[in-house]
CSV table of C-alpha atoms in Angstrom, one decimal:
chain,number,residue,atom,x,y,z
Q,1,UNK,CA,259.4,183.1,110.2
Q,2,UNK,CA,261.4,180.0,111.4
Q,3,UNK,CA,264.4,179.4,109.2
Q,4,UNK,CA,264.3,175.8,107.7
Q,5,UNK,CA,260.8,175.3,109.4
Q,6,UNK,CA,257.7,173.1,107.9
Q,7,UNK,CA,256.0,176.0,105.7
Q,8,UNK,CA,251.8,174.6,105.9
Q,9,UNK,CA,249.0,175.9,104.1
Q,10,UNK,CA,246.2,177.6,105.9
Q,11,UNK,CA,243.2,177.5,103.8
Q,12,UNK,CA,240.7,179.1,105.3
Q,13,UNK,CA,239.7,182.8,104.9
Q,14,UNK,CA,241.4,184.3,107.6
Q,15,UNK,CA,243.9,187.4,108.2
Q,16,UNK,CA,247.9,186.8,108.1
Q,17,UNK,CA,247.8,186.8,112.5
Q,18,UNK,CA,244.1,185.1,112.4
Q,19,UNK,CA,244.0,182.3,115.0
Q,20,UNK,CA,245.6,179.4,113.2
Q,21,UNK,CA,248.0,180.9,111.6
Q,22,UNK,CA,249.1,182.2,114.7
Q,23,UNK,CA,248.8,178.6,116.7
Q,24,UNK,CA,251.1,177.0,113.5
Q,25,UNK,CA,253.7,179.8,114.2
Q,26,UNK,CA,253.3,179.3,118.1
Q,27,UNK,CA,253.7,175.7,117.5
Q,28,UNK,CA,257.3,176.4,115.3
Q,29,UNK,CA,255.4,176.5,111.8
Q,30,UNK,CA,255.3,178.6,109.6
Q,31,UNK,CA,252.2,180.0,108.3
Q,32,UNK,CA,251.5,180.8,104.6
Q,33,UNK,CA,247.9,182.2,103.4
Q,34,UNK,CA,246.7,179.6,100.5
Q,35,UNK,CA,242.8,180.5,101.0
Q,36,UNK,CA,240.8,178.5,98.8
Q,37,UNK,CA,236.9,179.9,99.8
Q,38,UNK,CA,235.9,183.1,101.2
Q,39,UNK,CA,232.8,183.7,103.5
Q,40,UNK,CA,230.0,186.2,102.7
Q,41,UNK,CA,226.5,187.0,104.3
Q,42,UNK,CA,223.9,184.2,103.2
Q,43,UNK,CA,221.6,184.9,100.7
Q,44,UNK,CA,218.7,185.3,102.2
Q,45,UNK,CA,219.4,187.0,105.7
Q,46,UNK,CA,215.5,186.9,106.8
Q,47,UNK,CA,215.6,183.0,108.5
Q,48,UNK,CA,218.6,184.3,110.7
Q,49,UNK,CA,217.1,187.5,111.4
Q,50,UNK,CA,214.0,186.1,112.6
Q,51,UNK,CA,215.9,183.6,114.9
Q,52,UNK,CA,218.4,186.0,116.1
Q,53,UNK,CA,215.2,188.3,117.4
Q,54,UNK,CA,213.3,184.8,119.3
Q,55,UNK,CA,216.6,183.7,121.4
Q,56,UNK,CA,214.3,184.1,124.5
Q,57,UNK,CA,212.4,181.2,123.2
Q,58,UNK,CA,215.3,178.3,122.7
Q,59,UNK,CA,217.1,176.6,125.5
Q,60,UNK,CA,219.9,176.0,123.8
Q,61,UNK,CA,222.5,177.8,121.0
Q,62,UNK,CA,224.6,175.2,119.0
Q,63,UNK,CA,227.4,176.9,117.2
Q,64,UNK,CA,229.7,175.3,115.0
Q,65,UNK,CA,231.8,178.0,114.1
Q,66,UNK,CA,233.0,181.8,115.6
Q,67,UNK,CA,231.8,183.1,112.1
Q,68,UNK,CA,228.6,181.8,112.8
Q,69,UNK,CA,228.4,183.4,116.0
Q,70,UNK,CA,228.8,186.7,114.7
Q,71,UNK,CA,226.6,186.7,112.2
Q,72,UNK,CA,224.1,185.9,114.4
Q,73,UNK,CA,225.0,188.9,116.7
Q,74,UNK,CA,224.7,191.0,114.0
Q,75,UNK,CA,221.3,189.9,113.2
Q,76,UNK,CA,220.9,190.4,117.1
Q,77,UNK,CA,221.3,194.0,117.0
Q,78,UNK,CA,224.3,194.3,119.2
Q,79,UNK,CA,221.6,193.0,122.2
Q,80,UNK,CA,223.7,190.3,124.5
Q,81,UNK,CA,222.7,186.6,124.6
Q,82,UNK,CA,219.7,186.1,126.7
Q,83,UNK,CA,220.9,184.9,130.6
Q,84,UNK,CA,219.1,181.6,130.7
Q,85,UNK,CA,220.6,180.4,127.5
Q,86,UNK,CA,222.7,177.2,127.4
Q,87,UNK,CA,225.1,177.4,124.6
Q,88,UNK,CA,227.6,174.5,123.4
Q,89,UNK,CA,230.4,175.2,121.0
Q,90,UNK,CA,232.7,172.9,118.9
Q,91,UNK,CA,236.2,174.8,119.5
Q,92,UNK,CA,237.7,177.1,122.2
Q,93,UNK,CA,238.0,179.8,119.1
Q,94,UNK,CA,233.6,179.7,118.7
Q,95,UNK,CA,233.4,179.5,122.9
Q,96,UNK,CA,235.7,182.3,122.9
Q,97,UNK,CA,233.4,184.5,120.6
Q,98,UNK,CA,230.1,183.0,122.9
Q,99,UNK,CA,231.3,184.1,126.1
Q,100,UNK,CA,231.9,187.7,124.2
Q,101,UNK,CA,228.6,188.1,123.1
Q,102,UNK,CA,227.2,187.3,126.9
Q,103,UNK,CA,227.1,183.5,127.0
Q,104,UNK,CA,228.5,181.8,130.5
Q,105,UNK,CA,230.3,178.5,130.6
Q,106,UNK,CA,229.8,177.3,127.2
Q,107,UNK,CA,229.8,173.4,127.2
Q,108,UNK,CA,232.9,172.6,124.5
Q,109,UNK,CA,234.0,169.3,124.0
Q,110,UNK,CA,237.5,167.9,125.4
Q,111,UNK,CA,238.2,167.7,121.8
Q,112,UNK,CA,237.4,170.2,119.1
Q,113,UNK,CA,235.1,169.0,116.3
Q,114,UNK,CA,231.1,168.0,115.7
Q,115,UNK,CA,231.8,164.3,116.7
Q,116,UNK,CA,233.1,164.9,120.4
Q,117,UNK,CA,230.9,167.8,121.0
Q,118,UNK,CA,227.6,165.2,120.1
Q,119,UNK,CA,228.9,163.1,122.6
Q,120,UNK,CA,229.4,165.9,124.9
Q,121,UNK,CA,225.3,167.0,124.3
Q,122,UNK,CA,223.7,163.4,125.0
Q,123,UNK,CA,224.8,163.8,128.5
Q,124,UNK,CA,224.5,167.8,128.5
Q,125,UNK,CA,220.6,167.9,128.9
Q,126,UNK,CA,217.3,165.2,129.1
Q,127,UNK,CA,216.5,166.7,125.6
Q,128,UNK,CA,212.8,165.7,124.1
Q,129,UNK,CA,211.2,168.9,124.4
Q,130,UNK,CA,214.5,170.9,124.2
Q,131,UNK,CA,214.6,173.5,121.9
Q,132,UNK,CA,217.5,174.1,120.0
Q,133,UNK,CA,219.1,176.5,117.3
Q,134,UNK,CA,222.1,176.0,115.6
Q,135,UNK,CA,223.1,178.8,113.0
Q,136,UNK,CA,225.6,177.3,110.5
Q,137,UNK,CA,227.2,178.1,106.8
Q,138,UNK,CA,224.9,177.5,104.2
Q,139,UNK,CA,226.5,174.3,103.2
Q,140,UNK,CA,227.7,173.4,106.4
Q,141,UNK,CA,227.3,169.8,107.7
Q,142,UNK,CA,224.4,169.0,109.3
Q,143,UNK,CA,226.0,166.3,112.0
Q,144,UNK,CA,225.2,168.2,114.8
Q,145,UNK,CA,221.6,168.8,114.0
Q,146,UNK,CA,221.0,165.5,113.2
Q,147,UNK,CA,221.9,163.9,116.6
Q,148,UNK,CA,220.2,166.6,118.4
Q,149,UNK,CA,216.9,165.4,116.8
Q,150,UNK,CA,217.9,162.0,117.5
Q,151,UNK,CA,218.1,163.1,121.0
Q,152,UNK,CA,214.7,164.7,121.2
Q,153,UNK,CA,215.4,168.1,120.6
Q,154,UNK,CA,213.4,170.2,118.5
Q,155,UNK,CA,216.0,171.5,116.1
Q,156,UNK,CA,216.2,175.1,114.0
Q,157,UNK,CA,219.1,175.3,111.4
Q,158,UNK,CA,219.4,178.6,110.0
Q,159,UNK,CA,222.1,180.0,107.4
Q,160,UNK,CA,224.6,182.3,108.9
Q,161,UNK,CA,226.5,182.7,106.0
Q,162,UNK,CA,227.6,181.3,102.8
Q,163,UNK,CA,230.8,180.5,101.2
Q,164,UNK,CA,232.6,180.3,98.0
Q,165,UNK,CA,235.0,178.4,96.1
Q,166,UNK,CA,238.0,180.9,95.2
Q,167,UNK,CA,238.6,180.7,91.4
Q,168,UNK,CA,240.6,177.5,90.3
Q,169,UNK,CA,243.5,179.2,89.2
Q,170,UNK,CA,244.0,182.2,92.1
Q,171,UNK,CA,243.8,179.1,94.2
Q,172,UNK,CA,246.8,178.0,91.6
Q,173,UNK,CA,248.6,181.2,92.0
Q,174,UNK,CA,248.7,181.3,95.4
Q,175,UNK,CA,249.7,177.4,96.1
Q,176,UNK,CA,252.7,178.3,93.5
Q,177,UNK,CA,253.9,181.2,95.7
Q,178,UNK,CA,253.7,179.2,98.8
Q,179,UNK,CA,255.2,176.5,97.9
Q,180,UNK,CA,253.7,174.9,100.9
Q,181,UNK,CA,254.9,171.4,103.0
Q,182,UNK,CA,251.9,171.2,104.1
Q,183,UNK,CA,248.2,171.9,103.4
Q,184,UNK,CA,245.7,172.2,107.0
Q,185,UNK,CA,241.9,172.0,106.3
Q,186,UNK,CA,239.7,173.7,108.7
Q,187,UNK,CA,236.3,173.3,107.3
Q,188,UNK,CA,234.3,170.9,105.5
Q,189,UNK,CA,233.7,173.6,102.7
Q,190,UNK,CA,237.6,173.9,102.1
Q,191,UNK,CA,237.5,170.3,102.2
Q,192,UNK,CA,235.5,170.0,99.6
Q,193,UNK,CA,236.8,173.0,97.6
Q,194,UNK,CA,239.9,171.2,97.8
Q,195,UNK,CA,239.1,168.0,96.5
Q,196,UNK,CA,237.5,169.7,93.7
Q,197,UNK,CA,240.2,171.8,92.8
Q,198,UNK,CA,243.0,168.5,93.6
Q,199,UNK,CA,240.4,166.6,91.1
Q,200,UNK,CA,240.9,169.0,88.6
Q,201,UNK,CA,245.0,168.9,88.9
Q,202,UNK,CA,245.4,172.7,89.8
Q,203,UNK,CA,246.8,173.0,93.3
Q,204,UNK,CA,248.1,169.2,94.3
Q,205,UNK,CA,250.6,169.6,90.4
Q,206,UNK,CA,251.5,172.7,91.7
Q,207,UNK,CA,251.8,172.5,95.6
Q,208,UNK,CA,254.1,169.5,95.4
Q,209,UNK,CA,255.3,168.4,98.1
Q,210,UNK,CA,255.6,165.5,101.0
Q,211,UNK,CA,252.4,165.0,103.1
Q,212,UNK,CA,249.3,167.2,102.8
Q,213,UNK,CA,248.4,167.4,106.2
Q,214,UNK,CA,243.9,167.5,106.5
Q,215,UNK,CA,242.6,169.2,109.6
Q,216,UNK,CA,239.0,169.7,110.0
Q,217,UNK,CA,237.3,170.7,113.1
Q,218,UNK,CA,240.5,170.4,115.5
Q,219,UNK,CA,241.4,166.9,114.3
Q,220,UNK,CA,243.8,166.4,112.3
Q,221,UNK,CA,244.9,163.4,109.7
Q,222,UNK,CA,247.6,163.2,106.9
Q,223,UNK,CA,247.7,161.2,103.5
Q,224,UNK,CA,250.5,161.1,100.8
Q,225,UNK,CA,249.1,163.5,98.0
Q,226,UNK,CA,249.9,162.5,94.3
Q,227,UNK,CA,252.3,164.6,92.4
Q,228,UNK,CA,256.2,164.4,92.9
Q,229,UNK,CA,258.5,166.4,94.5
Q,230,UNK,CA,258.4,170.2,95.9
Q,231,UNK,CA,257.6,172.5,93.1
Q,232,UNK,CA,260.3,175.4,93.3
């Protein structure tokens, strides 16, 4: 921990060294766990089985997250990612757990996020007649699908995994022991579990605070929450 330094939020349901904890302390930050969801298997694990056992017959594998990637390898059996497969990924982090699993040269966009990595695709492949999967969270956007179709492709979506909205008031408890600067949103899911829970009054009364600071998909943005100043 950096004496005096910016103490920010990480939201997401990862592990005290997980990967963005560890860039905000490589960057001079310091890192405190405020998670607000929490991932778990998808309820019905059949769709992802099924397409986790027919890679062979897709060109391409779409993945908008590393947790998405492993879920799918799981369904896979441990078997590597068939040779001839192109794969795309919207972050070095998911590219990172491609190339693990047997994939060469994922295509990842100069910029993390769905947006840039769309843009990366239309030029990526002639695509009508393309066929595509793209395991996701349950409630995950649909962007990337969407443009693929647009494209030409022919598009599966399966569930990967699901998650859930921690309860309101751990997600109090743990803002209140933070006492963050801060707040860095790295899924549209925590997005929204935020916005719910900020509707509601529970974490923006007790975070406090200067600027909340929104990342989502590797790009960043900041707005002026309500609520006064730092809660001690």
């Amino acid at each position: 921990m950096i004496a005096g330094a910016l103490r920010v939020a990480v939201t997401r349901d990862e592990a005290a060294d997980g990967p963005l904890s560890a860039a905000l302390t490589r960057h001079g930050l310091t890192a405190v766990a405020c998670p607000v969801i929490f991932e778990v298997e998808a309820p019905d694990p059949e769709p992802l089985a099924r397409a986790a056992a027919a890679l062979e017959r897709y060109d391409w594998l779409v993945a908008a997250s590393a947790r998405a990637v492993l879920a799918l390898m799981r369904a896979r059996g441990g078997a590597r990612l068939p040779a001839g497969l192109r794969t795309a990924a919207v972050g070095e982090r998911t590219a990172a757990a491609l190339v693990a699993h047997g994939a060469v040269a994922p295509l990842v966009a100069p910029h993390a996020g769905a947006w840039t990595l769309i843009e990366s695709l239309r030029a990526a492949d002639a695509w009508p007649g393309r066929r595509a999967l793209l395991p996701r969270a349950l409630d995950g956007a649909t962007d990337l699908a969407e443009a693929l179709r647009r494209f030409g492709a022919e598009v599966d979506e399966v569930a990967a995994y699901r998650t859930i909205e921690r309860p309101r008031d751990e997600i109090a408890a743990a803002f209140r022991t933070a006492a963050p600067d801060r707040v860095v949103i790295a899924s549209p899911s925590a997005a929204r579990a935020d916005r719910r829970d900020r509707r509601r009054g529970a974490t923006t009364a007790r975070a406090g605070g200067g600027d909340r600071a929104h990342h989502r998909d590797g790009a960043g943005g900041a707005r002026r929450p309500r609520g006064g100043s730092r809660a001690r």
